[in-house]
Short mmCIF file of C-alpha atoms in Angstrom, two decimals:
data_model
loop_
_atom_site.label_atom_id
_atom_site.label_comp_id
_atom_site.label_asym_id
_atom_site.label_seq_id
_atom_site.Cartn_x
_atom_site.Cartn_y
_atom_site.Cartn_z
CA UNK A 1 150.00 88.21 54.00
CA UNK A 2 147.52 87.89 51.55
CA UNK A 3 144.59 87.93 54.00
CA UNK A 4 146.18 92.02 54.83
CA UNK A 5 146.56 92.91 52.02
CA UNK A 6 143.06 92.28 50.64
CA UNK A 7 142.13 93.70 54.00
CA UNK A 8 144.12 97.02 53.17
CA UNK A 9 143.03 97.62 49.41
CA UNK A 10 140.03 96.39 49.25
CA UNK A 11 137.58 99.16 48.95
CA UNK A 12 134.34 96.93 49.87
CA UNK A 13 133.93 96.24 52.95
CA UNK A 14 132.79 92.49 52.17
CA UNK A 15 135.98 91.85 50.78
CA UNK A 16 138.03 93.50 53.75
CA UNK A 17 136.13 91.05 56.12
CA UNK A 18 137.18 88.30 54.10
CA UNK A 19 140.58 89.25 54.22
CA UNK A 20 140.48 89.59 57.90
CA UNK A 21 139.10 86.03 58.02
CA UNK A 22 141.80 84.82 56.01
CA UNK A 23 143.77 85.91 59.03
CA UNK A 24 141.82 84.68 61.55
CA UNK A 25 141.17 80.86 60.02
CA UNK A 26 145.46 81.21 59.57
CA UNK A 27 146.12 82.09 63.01
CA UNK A 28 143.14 80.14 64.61
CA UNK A 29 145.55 76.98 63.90
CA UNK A 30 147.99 76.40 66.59
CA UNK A 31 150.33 74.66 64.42
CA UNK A 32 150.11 77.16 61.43
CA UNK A 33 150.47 80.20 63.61
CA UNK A 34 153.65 78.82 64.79
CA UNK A 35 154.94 78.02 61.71
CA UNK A 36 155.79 81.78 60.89
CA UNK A 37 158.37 83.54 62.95
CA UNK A 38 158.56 86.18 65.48
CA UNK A 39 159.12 88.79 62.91
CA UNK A 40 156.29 87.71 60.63
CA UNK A 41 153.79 87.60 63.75
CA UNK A 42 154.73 90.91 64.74
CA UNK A 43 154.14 92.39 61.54
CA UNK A 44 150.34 91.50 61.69
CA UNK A 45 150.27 92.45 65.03
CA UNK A 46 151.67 96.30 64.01
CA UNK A 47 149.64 96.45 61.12
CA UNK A 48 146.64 95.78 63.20
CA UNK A 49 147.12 97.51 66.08
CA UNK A 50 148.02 100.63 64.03
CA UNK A 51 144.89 100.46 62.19
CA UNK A 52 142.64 100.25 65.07
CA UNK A 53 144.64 103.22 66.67
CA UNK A 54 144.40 105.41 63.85
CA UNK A 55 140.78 104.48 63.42
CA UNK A 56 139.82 105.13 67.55
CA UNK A 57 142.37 108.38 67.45
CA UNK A 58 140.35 110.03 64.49
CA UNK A 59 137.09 108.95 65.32
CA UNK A 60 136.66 107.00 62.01
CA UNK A 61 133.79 105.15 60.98
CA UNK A 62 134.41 102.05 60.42
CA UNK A 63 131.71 99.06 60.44
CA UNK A 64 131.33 97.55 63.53
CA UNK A 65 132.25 93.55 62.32
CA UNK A 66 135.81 95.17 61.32
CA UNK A 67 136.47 96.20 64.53
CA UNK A 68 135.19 93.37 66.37
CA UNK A 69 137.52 91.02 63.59
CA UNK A 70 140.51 92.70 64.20
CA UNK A 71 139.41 92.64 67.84
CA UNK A 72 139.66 89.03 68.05
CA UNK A 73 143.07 88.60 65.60
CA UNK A 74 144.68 91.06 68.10
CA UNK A 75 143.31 88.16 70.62
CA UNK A 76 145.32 85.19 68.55
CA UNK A 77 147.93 87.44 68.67
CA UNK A 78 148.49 87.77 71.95
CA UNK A 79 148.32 83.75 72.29
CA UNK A 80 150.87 83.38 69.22
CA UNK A 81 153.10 86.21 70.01
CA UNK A 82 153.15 86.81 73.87
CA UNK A 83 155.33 87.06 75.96
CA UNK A 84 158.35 85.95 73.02
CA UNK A 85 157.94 88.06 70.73
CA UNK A 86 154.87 91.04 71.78
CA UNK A 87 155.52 90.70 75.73
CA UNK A 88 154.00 94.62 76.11
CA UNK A 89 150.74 92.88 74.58
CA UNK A 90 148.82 93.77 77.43
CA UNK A 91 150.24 96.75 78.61
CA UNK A 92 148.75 97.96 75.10
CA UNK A 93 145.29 96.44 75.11
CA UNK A 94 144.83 98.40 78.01
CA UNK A 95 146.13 101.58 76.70
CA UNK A 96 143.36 101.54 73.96
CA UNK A 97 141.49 103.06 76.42
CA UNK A 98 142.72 106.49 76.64
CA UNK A 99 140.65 106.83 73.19
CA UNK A 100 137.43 106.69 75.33
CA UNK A 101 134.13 104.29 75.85
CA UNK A 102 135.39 103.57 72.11
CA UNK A 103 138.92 102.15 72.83
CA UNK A 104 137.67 100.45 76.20
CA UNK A 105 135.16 98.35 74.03
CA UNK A 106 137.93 97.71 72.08
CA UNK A 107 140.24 96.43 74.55
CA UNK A 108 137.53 94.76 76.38
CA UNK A 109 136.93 92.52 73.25
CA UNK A 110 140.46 91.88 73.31
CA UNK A 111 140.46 90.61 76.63
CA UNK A 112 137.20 88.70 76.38
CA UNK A 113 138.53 86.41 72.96
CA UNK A 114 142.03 85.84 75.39
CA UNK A 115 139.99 84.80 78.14
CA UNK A 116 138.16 82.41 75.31
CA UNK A 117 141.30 81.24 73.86
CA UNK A 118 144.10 81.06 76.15
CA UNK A 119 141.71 79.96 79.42
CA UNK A 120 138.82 78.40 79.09
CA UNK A 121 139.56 74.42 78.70
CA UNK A 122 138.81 72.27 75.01
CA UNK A 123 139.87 69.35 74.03
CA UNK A 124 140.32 69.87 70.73
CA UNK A 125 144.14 71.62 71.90
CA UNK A 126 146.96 69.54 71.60
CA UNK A 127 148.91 69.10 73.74
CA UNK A 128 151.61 72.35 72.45
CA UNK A 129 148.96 74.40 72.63
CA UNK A 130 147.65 73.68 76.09
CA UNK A 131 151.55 73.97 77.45
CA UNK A 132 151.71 77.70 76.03
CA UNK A 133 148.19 78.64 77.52
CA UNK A 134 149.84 77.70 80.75
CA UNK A 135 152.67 79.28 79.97
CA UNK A 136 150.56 82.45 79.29
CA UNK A 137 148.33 82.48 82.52
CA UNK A 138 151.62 81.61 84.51
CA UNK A 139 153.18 85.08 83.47
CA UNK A 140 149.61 86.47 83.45
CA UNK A 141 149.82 85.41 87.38
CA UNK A 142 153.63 86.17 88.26
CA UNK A 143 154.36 89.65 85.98
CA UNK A 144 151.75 91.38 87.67
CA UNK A 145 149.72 91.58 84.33
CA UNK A 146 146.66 90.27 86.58
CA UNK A 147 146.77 93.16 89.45
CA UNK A 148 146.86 95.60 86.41
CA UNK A 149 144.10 94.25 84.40
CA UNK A 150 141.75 94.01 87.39
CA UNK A 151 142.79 97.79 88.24
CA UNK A 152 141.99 98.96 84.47
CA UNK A 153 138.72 96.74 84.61
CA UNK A 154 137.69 98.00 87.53
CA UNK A 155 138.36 101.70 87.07
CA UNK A 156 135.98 101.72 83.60
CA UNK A 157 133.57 99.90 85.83
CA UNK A 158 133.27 102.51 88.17
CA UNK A 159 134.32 105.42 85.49
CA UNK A 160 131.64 104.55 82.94
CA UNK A 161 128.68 104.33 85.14
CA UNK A 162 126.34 105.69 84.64
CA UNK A 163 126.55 107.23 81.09
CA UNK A 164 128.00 103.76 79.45
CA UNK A 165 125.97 101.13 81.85
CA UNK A 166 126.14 98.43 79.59
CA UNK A 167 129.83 98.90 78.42
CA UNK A 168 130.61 99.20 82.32
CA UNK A 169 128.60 96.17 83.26
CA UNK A 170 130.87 94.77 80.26
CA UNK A 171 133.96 95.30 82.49
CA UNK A 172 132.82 93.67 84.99
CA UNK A 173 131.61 90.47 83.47
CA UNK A 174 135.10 90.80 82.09
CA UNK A 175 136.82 90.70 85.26
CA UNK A 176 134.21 88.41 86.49
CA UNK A 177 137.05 85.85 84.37
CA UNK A 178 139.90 86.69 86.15
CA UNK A 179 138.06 86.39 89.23
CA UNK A 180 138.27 82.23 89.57
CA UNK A 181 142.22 81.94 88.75
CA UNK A 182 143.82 84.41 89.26
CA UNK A 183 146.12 85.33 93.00
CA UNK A 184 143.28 84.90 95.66
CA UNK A 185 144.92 88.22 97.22
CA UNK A 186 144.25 90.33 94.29
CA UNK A 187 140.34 89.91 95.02
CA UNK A 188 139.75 89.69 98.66
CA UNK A 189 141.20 92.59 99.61
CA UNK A 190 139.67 96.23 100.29
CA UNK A 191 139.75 97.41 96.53
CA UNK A 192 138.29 94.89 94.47
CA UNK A 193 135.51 92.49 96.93
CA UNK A 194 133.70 96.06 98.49
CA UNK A 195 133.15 97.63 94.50
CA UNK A 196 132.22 93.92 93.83
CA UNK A 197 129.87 93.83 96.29
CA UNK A 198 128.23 97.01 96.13
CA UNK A 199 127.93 96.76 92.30
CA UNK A 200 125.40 93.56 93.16
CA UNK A 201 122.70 96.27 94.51
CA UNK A 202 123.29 98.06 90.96
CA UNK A 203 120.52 96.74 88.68
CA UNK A 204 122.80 97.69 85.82
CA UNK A 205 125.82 95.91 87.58
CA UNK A 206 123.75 93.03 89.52
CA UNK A 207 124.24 90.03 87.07
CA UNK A 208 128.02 91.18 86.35
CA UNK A 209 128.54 90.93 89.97
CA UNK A 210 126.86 88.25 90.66
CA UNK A 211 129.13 86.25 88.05
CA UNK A 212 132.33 87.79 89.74
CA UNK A 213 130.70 86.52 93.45
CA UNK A 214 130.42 82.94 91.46
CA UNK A 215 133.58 82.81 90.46
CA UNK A 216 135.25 83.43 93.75
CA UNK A 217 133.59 80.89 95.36
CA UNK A 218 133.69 78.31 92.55
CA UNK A 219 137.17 77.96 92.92
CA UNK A 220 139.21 74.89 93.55
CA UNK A 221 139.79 74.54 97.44
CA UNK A 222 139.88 72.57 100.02
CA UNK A 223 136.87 72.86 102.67
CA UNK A 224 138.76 74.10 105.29
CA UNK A 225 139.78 76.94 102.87
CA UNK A 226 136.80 76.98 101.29
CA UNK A 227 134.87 77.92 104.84
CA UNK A 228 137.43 79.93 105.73
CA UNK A 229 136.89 82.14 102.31
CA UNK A 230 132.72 82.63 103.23
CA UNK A 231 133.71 83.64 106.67
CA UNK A 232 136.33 85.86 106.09
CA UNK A 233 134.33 87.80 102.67
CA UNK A 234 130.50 87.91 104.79
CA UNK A 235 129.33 86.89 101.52
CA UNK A 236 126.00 85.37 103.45
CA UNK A 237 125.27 88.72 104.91
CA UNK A 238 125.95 90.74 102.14
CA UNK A 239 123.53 88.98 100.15
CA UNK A 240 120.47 88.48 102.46
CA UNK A 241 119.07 91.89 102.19
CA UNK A 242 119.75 91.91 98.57
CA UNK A 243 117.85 88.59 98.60
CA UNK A 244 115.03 90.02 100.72
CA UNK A 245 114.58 93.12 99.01
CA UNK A 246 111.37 94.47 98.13
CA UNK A 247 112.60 95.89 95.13
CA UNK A 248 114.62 92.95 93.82
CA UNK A 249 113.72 92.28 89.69
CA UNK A 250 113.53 89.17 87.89
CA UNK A 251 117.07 89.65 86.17
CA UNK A 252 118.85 90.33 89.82
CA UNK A 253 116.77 87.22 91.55
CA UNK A 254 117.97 84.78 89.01
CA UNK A 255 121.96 85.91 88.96
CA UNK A 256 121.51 85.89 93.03
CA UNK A 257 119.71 82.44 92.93
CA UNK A 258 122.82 80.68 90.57
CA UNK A 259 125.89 82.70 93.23
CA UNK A 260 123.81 80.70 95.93
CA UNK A 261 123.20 77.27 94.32
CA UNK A 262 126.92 77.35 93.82
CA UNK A 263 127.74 78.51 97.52
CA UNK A 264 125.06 75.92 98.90
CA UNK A 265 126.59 72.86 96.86
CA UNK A 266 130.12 74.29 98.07
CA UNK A 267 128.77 74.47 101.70
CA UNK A 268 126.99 70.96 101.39
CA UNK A 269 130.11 68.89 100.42
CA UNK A 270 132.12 70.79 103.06
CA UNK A 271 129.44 69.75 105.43
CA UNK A 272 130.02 65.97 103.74
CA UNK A 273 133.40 66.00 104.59
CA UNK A 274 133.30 67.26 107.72
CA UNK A 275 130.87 64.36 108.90
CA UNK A 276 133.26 61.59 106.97
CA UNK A 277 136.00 63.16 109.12
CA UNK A 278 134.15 62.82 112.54
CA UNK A 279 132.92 59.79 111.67
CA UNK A 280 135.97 58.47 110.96
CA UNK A 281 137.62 59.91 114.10
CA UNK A 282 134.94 58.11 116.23
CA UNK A 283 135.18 54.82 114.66
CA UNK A 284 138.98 54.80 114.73
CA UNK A 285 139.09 53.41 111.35
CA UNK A 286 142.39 54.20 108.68
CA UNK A 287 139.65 56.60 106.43
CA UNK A 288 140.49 59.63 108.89
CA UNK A 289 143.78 60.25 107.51
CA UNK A 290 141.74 60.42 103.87
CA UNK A 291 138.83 62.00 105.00
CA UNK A 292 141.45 64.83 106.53
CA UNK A 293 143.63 64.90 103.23
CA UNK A 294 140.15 65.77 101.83
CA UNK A 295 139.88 68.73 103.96
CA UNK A 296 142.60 70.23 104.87
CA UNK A 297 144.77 72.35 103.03
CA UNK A 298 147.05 70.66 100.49
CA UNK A 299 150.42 72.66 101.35
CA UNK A 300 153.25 72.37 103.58
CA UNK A 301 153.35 76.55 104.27
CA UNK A 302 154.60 77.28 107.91
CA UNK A 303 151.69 77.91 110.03
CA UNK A 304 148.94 76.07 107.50
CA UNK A 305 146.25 75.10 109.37
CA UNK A 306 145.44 71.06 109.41
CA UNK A 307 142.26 69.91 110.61
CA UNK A 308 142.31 68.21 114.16
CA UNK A 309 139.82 67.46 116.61
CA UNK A 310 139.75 70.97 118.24
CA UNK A 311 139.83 72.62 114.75
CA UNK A 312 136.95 70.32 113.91
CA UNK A 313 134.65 70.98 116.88
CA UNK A 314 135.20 74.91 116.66
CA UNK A 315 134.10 74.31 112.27
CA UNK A 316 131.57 71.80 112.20
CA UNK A 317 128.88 74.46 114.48
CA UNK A 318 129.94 77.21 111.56
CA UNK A 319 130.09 75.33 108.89
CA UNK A 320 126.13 74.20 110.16
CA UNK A 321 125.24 77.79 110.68
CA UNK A 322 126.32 78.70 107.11
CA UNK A 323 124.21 75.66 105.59
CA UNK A 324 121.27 77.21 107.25
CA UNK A 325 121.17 80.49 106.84
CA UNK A 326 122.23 79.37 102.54
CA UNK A 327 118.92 77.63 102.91
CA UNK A 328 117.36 80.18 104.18
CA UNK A 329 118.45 82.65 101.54
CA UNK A 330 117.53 80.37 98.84
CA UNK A 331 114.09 79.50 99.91
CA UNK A 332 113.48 83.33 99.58
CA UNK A 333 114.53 83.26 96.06
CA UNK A 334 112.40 80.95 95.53
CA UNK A 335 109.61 82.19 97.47
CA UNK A 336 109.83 85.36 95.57
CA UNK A 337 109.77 83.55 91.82
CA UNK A 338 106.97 81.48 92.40
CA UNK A 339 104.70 84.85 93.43
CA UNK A 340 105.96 86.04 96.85
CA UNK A 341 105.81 89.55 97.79
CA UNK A 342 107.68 91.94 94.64
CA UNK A 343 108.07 88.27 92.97
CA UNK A 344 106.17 87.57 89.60
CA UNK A 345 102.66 87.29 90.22
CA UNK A 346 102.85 88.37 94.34
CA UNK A 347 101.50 91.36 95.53
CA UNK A 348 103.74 93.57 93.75
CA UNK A 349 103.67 92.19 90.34
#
């Protein structure tokens, strides 16, 4: 209360930050912030949001570390408050946006501290505050929040290029986050993977993309899933002639050289597995039914596929052809950083 109202009357600007931080140190404590009640939380969250409306709806100036503070209380707010007591939250975050490349920034930043405090793992949460994270990214999951927050992220993406690159890369590095837990469905489909992929032969868009092609094949899977996923997205040949391109800048080689370190490790240890399982078929020993826990789907869905012999002997020649031609693509990258031809130092350095 305090922290607002010095925030609100104050006629330095100093002094309004530090108000602001009062706020932010207050609700940055899982325990405090839950101390107050539904009623109290939503007043800061009005008061707030209102501000930053009336500020984005008259095209005020306003220093740029007050937006980017209230930014990131709106952020704690939507950990304290939602869905209990502000369960519209994100229906309007994303509405900031009709204000213009202004209000997207806005509700980008928004989204970004979210992502920073409500899903990415620390230890130092308790173990209250852990259960309502998961209790956020659940509803997140099952209200449809995440098919309408990819939609609005990838509409600016595509909206804002090319007069805003940077804010539209923004968007997608943004939804680069939602990319490795969110409904598998929501990404592989004929919306989101093609702008994906034809944002990674966007120099402005490359390293955005590239995170987003990370992400969806960092996931948690099994291998049978896992080679199932590079198959089905063509991930290999969308990249070679991005990899091979004469054009290709230092920026776009290293984003494309971490998406396939990440899809050769994930490729490798499928590989592992799928040699423990044959060799544990051959030998007869009781390490095949471990070796095909390992690797086969972990559900009891009708029509889930479970490895077997024939399964295996159709995989293991793919799985091999996917390791090789993942080599092949990285020793380009590497080819081209240590002087090959467009590389640093090559013929057309």
């Amino acid at each position: 209360s305090i922290g607002l109202q010095l925030f609100f009357s104050a006629s330095e600007a100093v002094a309004r930050l530090f108000g602001l931080s009062l706020v932010r140190e207050f609700l940055s404590v899982s325990s405090l912030a839950q101390s107050i009640d539904g009623a109290q939380q939503m007043q800061v969250v009005e008061a707030l949001y209102q501000w930053i409306k009336h500020v984005l709806t008259n095209q005020l100036s306003q220093e740029r570390y007050l937006i980017n503070s209230v930014a990131t209380i709106l952020a704690l707010c939507v950990k304290n408050s939602f869905p209990d007591h502000w369960r519209s939250a994100f229906s309007e975050v994303i509405a900031l946006a009709a204000h213009g490349p202004a209000g997207i920034e806005v509700a980008v930043a928004i989204l970004e501290d979210v992502d920073t405090e409500v899903v990415i793992f620390s230890t130092d949460r308790d173990k209250d505050e852990h259960a309502r994270n998961v209790r956020i990214k659940d509803m997140i999951r099952s209200e449809g929040i995440a098919e309408r927050l990819l939609e609005f992220l990838l509409q600016q993406t595509m909206q804002l290029r090319p007069s805003h690159s940077e804010l539209s890369s923004r968007c997608l590095q943004t939804l680069s986050r939602l990319v490795g837990w969110v409904d598998l469905r929501l990404i592989v489909n004929d919306s989101v993977l093609p702008v994906i992929y034809q944002s990674l032969a966007d120099e402005a868009l490359s390293s955005a993309a590239c995170a987003c092609v990370y992400e969806l094949f960092h996931r948690g899977m099994d291998g049978l899933s896992k080679t199932r996923l590079v198959a089905q997205t063509r991930v290999l040949e969308v990249l070679g002639p991005l990899v091979r391109a004469p054009n290709l800048h230092e920026d776009g080689a290293e984003a494309l050289g971490r998406v396939l370190d990440v899809l050769l490790q994930e490729l490798l240890g499928v590989w592992v597995m799928c040699e423990s399982f044959m060799d544990a078929e051959s030998s007869g020993t009781t390490s095949g039914s471990a070796a095909r826990a390992a690797f086969s789907p972990k559900d009891d869905r009708p029509g889930a596929l479970v490895m077997d012999d024939q399964l295996l002997q159709q995989l293991a020649p793919e799985v091999a052809a996917m390791c090789h031609e993942c080599v092949g693509l990285v020793i380009a990258v590497f080819s081209w950083s240590e002087g090959g031809p467009g590389g640093p130092g090559g013929d057309g350095s």
